[in-house]
């Protein structure tokens, strides 16, 4: 008969058989295999399953030596949770048990993206293990964005009591929390100013070194041990740490490989060095806990496990209304027609278009990634030093670990996706700039062929798509007429065609107008929606036509993040200004 196992929390005891925990381990293991893309892992979920370490027991652990993920059920489940009723392959169960899911995702991330780092000094090895935390989670989120919610939901368990009480603990806070912000796991707006918290124990120079090296480490590829060690060495040289210089294996066989502020990383500074958490520390700790609770509640509400809050319900309703407006505007613009003529581009316009194509192609060129892969067997380039090491290992009677051969893998780095939408005011007062606006739209559309996406919407009282031919030469020139209150519909139509507020990558909206617009509140609302989704906007104000752009529009819209307002004194510069803006954005990504 299977021995019972007890789940104890808050002085309550729930008893389940060892077989129940074994079956749960199998189900969680299948979920872990899916994330890690491996089939050689063993997963163990149970009471006190993780190894006991100095200062406490981590919620989760991964061992390179045995390829085992262990999760402590006492820390990731509540006393009333029945292991027989949990299967993380079910998305509703993932929402029910967000902490268990987050710890499983974290440890699976180590199995998929963390490699052994060999023998390092204790200080460098500890900093390298800390830097690996946000770097690894960044890779997890990049490959599986849907797992970001679980890493956020389990933040308190992964980070523990991550407070600053000394220079080294303040540096750890910058790495573990700030690094996750850099990796796209946490949002900066959810947390306190980390530099202000760490500033009580670190100088500006030390903070700068830790932040810079963390950002470098977060961007490293899997297996770039040398790069990670260089970052760790820079931090170890800048921070006076309590670690000695003895050589140790930085990847202990039973270690957690870095599960946040766990004791093996020195989160506990020693009883004699403990300092009461300051108000800033408490604020940060509370913000992390609030973020975890809020994320878990949102995930549960999305699966209809709990009723959404009033604020969440209002936000959901507003988002749904916005989606319906975008879809409706897209349908209207695709069926609407505004008068236009068609002409062939001039030789000068063709040459300018070719220059823009080359500039965009150059801005999108990310080069190639070179990876040297060591191998124990051919084919590959022989490395004499490793061959001699292998012979020595064989002569000593130990299992050979040397890799005498090496092959090089080169892969082209893909450019980020990008989209450009152009909204052209075709009211009667805009006639002087319609010709060059049409040429600009034609050139941008040609530059986007096989590289990105582009669309042009013209508007007066209503909005309509401007036809475009990506191959060949046909410039569609809209005719001027009507009033100019259709810009909100034009922005919605561009959103419908290019998925501006719901997409990813570089997104730019160019608005060409004389700024004599009657519905500023509606325009500002749509511009705010685009800005909140990190869509950049370039407003070209034809001031020469309207004798200066109205300051009310430029003051309001120009204050939004990512918005640039340019007064257009020379209409002939429209194409150059738009082309330069596109290239700058692509080069910045």
PDB file of N, CA, C and O in Angstrom, residues 455-507:
ATOM      1  N   UNK A 455       0.006  50.373 -46.439  1.00  0.00           N
ATOM      2  CA  UNK A 455      -1.353  50.677 -46.895  1.00  0.00           C
ATOM      3  C   UNK A 455      -1.538  52.184 -46.851  1.00  0.00           C
ATOM      4  O   UNK A 455      -0.937  52.874 -46.026  1.00  0.00           O
ATOM      5  N   UNK A 456      -2.394  52.686 -47.765  1.00  0.00           N
ATOM      6  CA  UNK A 456      -2.694  54.117 -47.812  1.00  0.00           C
ATOM      7  C   UNK A 456      -4.200  54.309 -47.801  1.00  0.00           C
ATOM      8  O   UNK A 456      -4.926  53.637 -48.542  1.00  0.00           O
ATOM      9  N   UNK A 457      -4.667  55.198 -46.933  1.00  0.00           N
ATOM     10  CA  UNK A 457      -6.082  55.553 -46.850  1.00  0.00           C
ATOM     11  C   UNK A 457      -6.194  57.056 -47.064  1.00  0.00           C
ATOM     12  O   UNK A 457      -5.466  57.832 -46.430  1.00  0.00           O
ATOM     13  N   UNK A 458      -7.077  57.454 -47.957  1.00  0.00           N
ATOM     14  CA  UNK A 458      -7.339  58.882 -48.179  1.00  0.00           C
ATOM     15  C   UNK A 458      -8.671  59.232 -47.527  1.00  0.00           C
ATOM     16  O   UNK A 458      -9.548  58.385 -47.403  1.00  0.00           O
ATOM     17  N   UNK A 459      -8.824  60.491 -47.134  1.00  0.00           N
ATOM     18  CA  UNK A 459     -10.026  60.859 -46.396  1.00  0.00           C
ATOM     19  C   UNK A 459     -10.343  62.341 -46.568  1.00  0.00           C
ATOM     20  O   UNK A 459      -9.482  63.185 -46.693  1.00  0.00           O
ATOM     21  N   UNK A 460     -11.632  62.591 -46.651  1.00  0.00           N
ATOM     22  CA  UNK A 460     -12.184  63.945 -46.495  1.00  0.00           C
ATOM     23  C   UNK A 460     -13.315  63.816 -45.485  1.00  0.00           C
ATOM     24  O   UNK A 460     -13.055  63.683 -44.303  1.00  0.00           O
ATOM     25  N   UNK A 461     -14.569  63.784 -45.950  1.00  0.00           N
ATOM     26  CA  UNK A 461     -15.662  63.513 -45.017  1.00  0.00           C
ATOM     27  C   UNK A 461     -15.748  62.026 -44.684  1.00  0.00           C
ATOM     28  O   UNK A 461     -16.299  61.629 -43.657  1.00  0.00           O
ATOM     29  N   UNK A 462     -15.208  61.185 -45.561  1.00  0.00           N
ATOM     30  CA  UNK A 462     -15.179  59.741 -45.348  1.00  0.00           C
ATOM     31  C   UNK A 462     -13.800  59.218 -45.743  1.00  0.00           C
ATOM     32  O   UNK A 462     -12.986  59.946 -46.328  1.00  0.00           O
ATOM     33  N   UNK A 463     -13.546  57.964 -45.429  1.00  0.00           N
ATOM     34  CA  UNK A 463     -12.239  57.366 -45.701  1.00  0.00           C
ATOM     35  C   UNK A 463     -12.379  56.262 -46.734  1.00  0.00           C
ATOM     36  O   UNK A 463     -13.403  55.574 -46.801  1.00  0.00           O
ATOM     37  N   UNK A 464     -11.342  56.089 -47.566  1.00  0.00           N
ATOM     38  CA  UNK A 464     -11.334  55.038 -48.576  1.00  0.00           C
ATOM     39  C   UNK A 464      -9.897  54.610 -48.826  1.00  0.00           C
ATOM     40  O   UNK A 464      -8.958  55.420 -48.742  1.00  0.00           O
ATOM     41  N   UNK A 465      -9.720  53.325 -49.143  1.00  0.00           N
ATOM     42  CA  UNK A 465      -8.387  52.816 -49.471  1.00  0.00           C
ATOM     43  C   UNK A 465      -7.932  53.395 -50.805  1.00  0.00           C
ATOM     44  O   UNK A 465      -8.726  53.489 -51.757  1.00  0.00           O
ATOM     45  N   UNK A 466      -6.670  53.781 -50.888  1.00  0.00           N
ATOM     46  CA  UNK A 466      -6.107  54.231 -52.161  1.00  0.00           C
ATOM     47  C   UNK A 466      -5.483  53.035 -52.858  1.00  0.00           C
ATOM     48  O   UNK A 466      -4.634  52.360 -52.273  1.00  0.00           O
ATOM     49  N   UNK A 467      -5.883  52.721 -54.081  1.00  0.00           N
ATOM     50  CA  UNK A 467      -5.304  51.556 -54.774  1.00  0.00           C
ATOM     51  C   UNK A 467      -3.795  51.701 -54.900  1.00  0.00           C
ATOM     52  O   UNK A 467      -3.241  52.801 -54.901  1.00  0.00           O
ATOM     53  N   UNK A 468      -3.126  50.568 -55.018  1.00  0.00           N
ATOM     54  CA  UNK A 468      -1.668  50.570 -55.166  1.00  0.00           C
ATOM     55  C   UNK A 468      -1.254  49.337 -55.942  1.00  0.00           C
ATOM     56  O   UNK A 468      -1.853  48.264 -55.802  1.00  0.00           O
ATOM     57  N   UNK A 469      -0.227  49.497 -56.779  1.00  0.00           N
ATOM     58  CA  UNK A 469       0.364  48.389 -57.516  1.00  0.00           C
ATOM     59  C   UNK A 469       1.792  48.229 -57.037  1.00  0.00           C
ATOM     60  O   UNK A 469       2.598  49.152 -57.135  1.00  0.00           O
ATOM     61  N   UNK A 470       2.094  47.066 -56.499  1.00  0.00           N
ATOM     62  CA  UNK A 470       3.434  46.856 -55.957  1.00  0.00           C
ATOM     63  C   UNK A 470       4.450  46.575 -57.052  1.00  0.00           C
ATOM     64  O   UNK A 470       5.649  46.809 -56.880  1.00  0.00           O
ATOM     65  N   UNK A 471       4.006  46.055 -58.171  1.00  0.00           N
ATOM     66  CA  UNK A 471       4.905  45.750 -59.288  1.00  0.00           C
ATOM     67  C   UNK A 471       4.486  46.606 -60.470  1.00  0.00           C
ATOM     68  O   UNK A 471       3.301  46.742 -60.780  1.00  0.00           O
ATOM     69  N   UNK A 472       5.478  47.165 -61.160  1.00  0.00           N
ATOM     70  CA  UNK A 472       5.149  48.056 -62.271  1.00  0.00           C
ATOM     71  C   UNK A 472       5.055  49.481 -61.785  1.00  0.00           C
ATOM     72  O   UNK A 472       5.371  49.802 -60.645  1.00  0.00           O
ATOM     73  N   UNK A 473       4.645  50.353 -62.622  1.00  0.00           N
ATOM     74  CA  UNK A 473       4.580  51.760 -62.260  1.00  0.00           C
ATOM     75  C   UNK A 473       3.211  52.329 -62.509  1.00  0.00           C
ATOM     76  O   UNK A 473       2.813  52.540 -63.649  1.00  0.00           O
ATOM     77  N   UNK A 474       2.481  52.583 -61.443  1.00  0.00           N
ATOM     78  CA  UNK A 474       1.167  53.211 -61.547  1.00  0.00           C
ATOM     79  C   UNK A 474       0.954  54.017 -60.275  1.00  0.00           C
ATOM     80  O   UNK A 474       0.787  53.452 -59.200  1.00  0.00           O
ATOM     81  N   UNK A 475       1.016  55.332 -60.396  1.00  0.00           N
ATOM     82  CA  UNK A 475       0.817  56.219 -59.259  1.00  0.00           C
ATOM     83  C   UNK A 475      -0.630  56.686 -59.250  1.00  0.00           C
ATOM     84  O   UNK A 475      -1.091  57.314 -60.218  1.00  0.00           O
ATOM     85  N   UNK A 476      -1.344  56.360 -58.175  1.00  0.00           N
ATOM     86  CA  UNK A 476      -2.737  56.758 -58.045  1.00  0.00           C
ATOM     87  C   UNK A 476      -2.784  58.089 -57.293  1.00  0.00           C
ATOM     88  O   UNK A 476      -2.391  58.161 -56.130  1.00  0.00           O
ATOM     89  N   UNK A 477      -3.256  59.117 -57.977  1.00  0.00           N
ATOM     90  CA  UNK A 477      -3.277  60.467 -57.407  1.00  0.00           C
ATOM     91  C   UNK A 477      -4.711  60.825 -57.046  1.00  0.00           C
ATOM     92  O   UNK A 477      -5.566  60.938 -57.928  1.00  0.00           O
ATOM     93  N   UNK A 478      -5.022  61.001 -55.754  1.00  0.00           N
ATOM     94  CA  UNK A 478      -6.394  61.348 -55.369  1.00  0.00           C
ATOM     95  C   UNK A 478      -6.726  62.783 -55.775  1.00  0.00           C
ATOM     96  O   UNK A 478      -5.851  63.641 -55.894  1.00  0.00           O
ATOM     97  N   UNK A 479      -8.008  63.023 -55.974  1.00  0.00           N
ATOM     98  CA  UNK A 479      -8.477  64.362 -56.317  1.00  0.00           C
ATOM     99  C   UNK A 479      -8.978  65.058 -55.059  1.00  0.00           C
ATOM    100  O   UNK A 479      -9.558  64.435 -54.168  1.00  0.00           O
ATOM    101  N   UNK A 480      -8.751  66.377 -54.996  1.00  0.00           N
ATOM    102  CA  UNK A 480      -9.146  67.148 -53.821  1.00  0.00           C
ATOM    103  C   UNK A 480     -10.635  67.455 -53.855  1.00  0.00           C
ATOM    104  O   UNK A 480     -11.228  67.645 -54.914  1.00  0.00           O
ATOM    105  N   UNK A 481     -11.229  67.499 -52.668  1.00  0.00           N
ATOM    106  CA  UNK A 481     -12.642  67.847 -52.569  1.00  0.00           C
ATOM    107  C   UNK A 481     -13.214  67.496 -51.208  1.00  0.00           C
ATOM    108  O   UNK A 481     -12.723  66.602 -50.519  1.00  0.00           O
ATOM    109  N   UNK A 482     -14.235  68.242 -50.807  1.00  0.00           N
ATOM    110  CA  UNK A 482     -14.923  67.936 -49.558  1.00  0.00           C
ATOM    111  C   UNK A 482     -14.260  68.562 -48.357  1.00  0.00           C
ATOM    112  O   UNK A 482     -13.327  69.345 -48.445  1.00  0.00           O
ATOM    113  N   UNK A 483     -14.777  68.172 -47.176  1.00  0.00           N
ATOM    114  CA  UNK A 483     -14.272  68.678 -45.904  1.00  0.00           C
ATOM    115  C   UNK A 483     -13.296  67.656 -45.311  1.00  0.00           C
ATOM    116  O   UNK A 483     -12.969  66.660 -45.962  1.00  0.00           O
ATOM    117  N   UNK A 484     -12.860  67.902 -44.067  1.00  0.00           N
ATOM    118  CA  UNK A 484     -11.786  67.047 -43.543  1.00  0.00           C
ATOM    119  C   UNK A 484     -12.097  66.546 -42.135  1.00  0.00           C
ATOM    120  O   UNK A 484     -11.352  66.811 -41.199  1.00  0.00           O
ATOM    121  N   UNK A 485     -13.177  65.795 -41.972  1.00  0.00           N
ATOM    122  CA  UNK A 485     -13.469  65.236 -40.650  1.00  0.00           C
ATOM    123  C   UNK A 485     -13.441  63.710 -40.648  1.00  0.00           C
ATOM    124  O   UNK A 485     -13.944  63.077 -39.725  1.00  0.00           O
ATOM    125  N   UNK A 486     -12.822  63.093 -41.643  1.00  0.00           N
ATOM    126  CA  UNK A 486     -12.801  61.620 -41.722  1.00  0.00           C
ATOM    127  C   UNK A 486     -11.524  60.977 -41.223  1.00  0.00           C
ATOM    128  O   UNK A 486     -11.319  59.773 -41.423  1.00  0.00           O
ATOM    129  N   UNK A 487     -10.632  61.737 -40.534  1.00  0.00           N
ATOM    130  CA  UNK A 487      -9.376  61.152 -40.075  1.00  0.00           C
ATOM    131  C   UNK A 487      -9.566  60.019 -39.059  1.00  0.00           C
ATOM    132  O   UNK A 487      -8.858  59.010 -39.148  1.00  0.00           O
ATOM    133  N   UNK A 488     -10.481  60.115 -38.079  1.00  0.00           N
ATOM    134  CA  UNK A 488     -10.649  58.976 -37.163  1.00  0.00           C
ATOM    135  C   UNK A 488     -10.972  57.680 -37.891  1.00  0.00           C
ATOM    136  O   UNK A 488     -10.421  56.618 -37.567  1.00  0.00           O
ATOM    137  N   UNK A 489     -11.851  57.757 -38.897  1.00  0.00           N
ATOM    138  CA  UNK A 489     -12.189  56.559 -39.665  1.00  0.00           C
ATOM    139  C   UNK A 489     -10.983  56.064 -40.461  1.00  0.00           C
ATOM    140  O   UNK A 489     -10.766  54.855 -40.633  1.00  0.00           O
ATOM    141  N   UNK A 490     -10.153  57.003 -40.975  1.00  0.00           N
ATOM    142  CA  UNK A 490      -8.971  56.603 -41.733  1.00  0.00           C
ATOM    143  C   UNK A 490      -7.973  55.864 -40.842  1.00  0.00           C
ATOM    144  O   UNK A 490      -7.388  54.846 -41.261  1.00  0.00           O
ATOM    145  N   UNK A 491      -7.775  56.331 -39.608  1.00  0.00           N
ATOM    146  CA  UNK A 491      -6.867  55.654 -38.696  1.00  0.00           C
ATOM    147  C   UNK A 491      -7.386  54.267 -38.325  1.00  0.00           C
ATOM    148  O   UNK A 491      -6.612  53.305 -38.229  1.00  0.00           O
ATOM    149  N   UNK A 492      -8.692  54.159 -38.123  1.00  0.00           N
ATOM    150  CA  UNK A 492      -9.274  52.849 -37.834  1.00  0.00           C
ATOM    151  C   UNK A 492      -9.121  51.908 -39.031  1.00  0.00           C
ATOM    152  O   UNK A 492      -8.851  50.707 -38.859  1.00  0.00           O
ATOM    153  N   UNK A 493      -9.299  52.437 -40.236  1.00  0.00           N
ATOM    154  CA  UNK A 493      -9.162  51.613 -41.435  1.00  0.00           C
ATOM    155  C   UNK A 493      -7.727  51.115 -41.592  1.00  0.00           C
ATOM    156  O   UNK A 493      -7.492  49.952 -41.968  1.00  0.00           O
ATOM    157  N   UNK A 494      -6.741  51.965 -41.319  1.00  0.00           N
ATOM    158  CA  UNK A 494      -5.346  51.530 -41.367  1.00  0.00           C
ATOM    159  C   UNK A 494      -5.083  50.453 -40.316  1.00  0.00           C
ATOM    160  O   UNK A 494      -4.357  49.476 -40.569  1.00  0.00           O
ATOM    161  N   UNK A 495      -5.666  50.617 -39.141  1.00  0.00           N
ATOM    162  CA  UNK A 495      -5.526  49.607 -38.091  1.00  0.00           C
ATOM    163  C   UNK A 495      -6.099  48.272 -38.545  1.00  0.00           C
ATOM    164  O   UNK A 495      -5.525  47.204 -38.293  1.00  0.00           O
ATOM    165  N   UNK A 496      -7.227  48.321 -39.244  1.00  0.00           N
ATOM    166  CA  UNK A 496      -7.855  47.097 -39.739  1.00  0.00           C
ATOM    167  C   UNK A 496      -6.969  46.386 -40.763  1.00  0.00           C
ATOM    168  O   UNK A 496      -6.846  45.152 -40.754  1.00  0.00           O
ATOM    169  N   UNK A 497      -6.327  47.149 -41.625  1.00  0.00           N
ATOM    170  CA  UNK A 497      -5.525  46.538 -42.690  1.00  0.00           C
ATOM    171  C   UNK A 497      -4.161  46.060 -42.192  1.00  0.00           C
ATOM    172  O   UNK A 497      -3.645  45.048 -42.680  1.00  0.00           O
ATOM    173  N   UNK A 498      -3.577  46.769 -41.236  1.00  0.00           N
ATOM    174  CA  UNK A 498      -2.200  46.483 -40.826  1.00  0.00           C
ATOM    175  C   UNK A 498      -2.071  45.928 -39.406  1.00  0.00           C
ATOM    176  O   UNK A 498      -0.961  45.652 -38.965  1.00  0.00           O
ATOM    177  N   UNK A 499      -3.197  45.742 -38.689  1.00  0.00           N
ATOM    178  CA  UNK A 499      -3.168  45.256 -37.310  1.00  0.00           C
ATOM    179  C   UNK A 499      -2.190  46.082 -36.467  1.00  0.00           C
ATOM    180  O   UNK A 499      -1.285  45.563 -35.817  1.00  0.00           O
ATOM    181  N   UNK A 500      -2.396  47.381 -36.463  1.00  0.00           N
ATOM    182  CA  UNK A 500      -1.473  48.279 -35.781  1.00  0.00           C
ATOM    183  C   UNK A 500      -1.534  48.120 -34.259  1.00  0.00           C
ATOM    184  O   UNK A 500      -0.503  48.027 -33.589  1.00  0.00           O
ATOM    185  N   UNK A 501      -2.732  48.120 -33.683  1.00  0.00           N
ATOM    186  CA  UNK A 501      -2.845  48.050 -32.226  1.00  0.00           C
ATOM    187  C   UNK A 501      -2.723  46.639 -31.690  1.00  0.00           C
ATOM    188  O   UNK A 501      -2.496  46.453 -30.493  1.00  0.00           O
ATOM    189  N   UNK A 502      -2.836  45.630 -32.539  1.00  0.00           N
ATOM    190  CA  UNK A 502      -2.749  44.247 -32.065  1.00  0.00           C
ATOM    191  C   UNK A 502      -1.534  43.521 -32.609  1.00  0.00           C
ATOM    192  O   UNK A 502      -1.299  42.368 -32.256  1.00  0.00           O
ATOM    193  N   UNK A 503      -0.750  44.161 -33.467  1.00  0.00           N
ATOM    194  CA  UNK A 503       0.384  43.506 -34.087  1.00  0.00           C
ATOM    195  C   UNK A 503       1.666  43.671 -33.303  1.00  0.00           C
ATOM    196  O   UNK A 503       1.684  44.129 -32.167  1.00  0.00           O
ATOM    197  N   UNK A 504       2.759  43.262 -33.935  1.00  0.00           N
ATOM    198  CA  UNK A 504       4.077  43.343 -33.308  1.00  0.00           C
ATOM    199  C   UNK A 504       5.055  43.947 -34.300  1.00  0.00           C
ATOM    200  O   UNK A 504       4.737  44.153 -35.467  1.00  0.00           O
ATOM    201  N   UNK A 505       6.257  44.225 -33.825  1.00  0.00           N
ATOM    202  CA  UNK A 505       7.274  44.791 -34.692  1.00  0.00           C
ATOM    203  C   UNK A 505       7.159  46.299 -34.798  1.00  0.00           C
ATOM    204  O   UNK A 505       6.473  46.962 -34.020  1.00  0.00           O
ATOM    205  N   UNK A 506       7.840  46.850 -35.797  1.00  0.00           N
ATOM    206  CA  UNK A 506       7.857  48.295 -36.019  1.00  0.00           C
ATOM    207  C   UNK A 506       6.604  48.707 -36.783  1.00  0.00           C
ATOM    208  O   UNK A 506       6.330  48.170 -37.853  1.00  0.00           O
ATOM    209  N   UNK A 507       5.871  49.662 -36.221  1.00  0.00           N
ATOM    210  CA  UNK A 507       4.657  50.154 -36.878  1.00  0.00           C
ATOM    211  C   UNK A 507       4.690  51.682 -36.898  1.00  0.00           C
ATOM    212  O   UNK A 507       4.978  52.309 -35.885  1.00  0.00           O
TER     213      UNK A 507
END
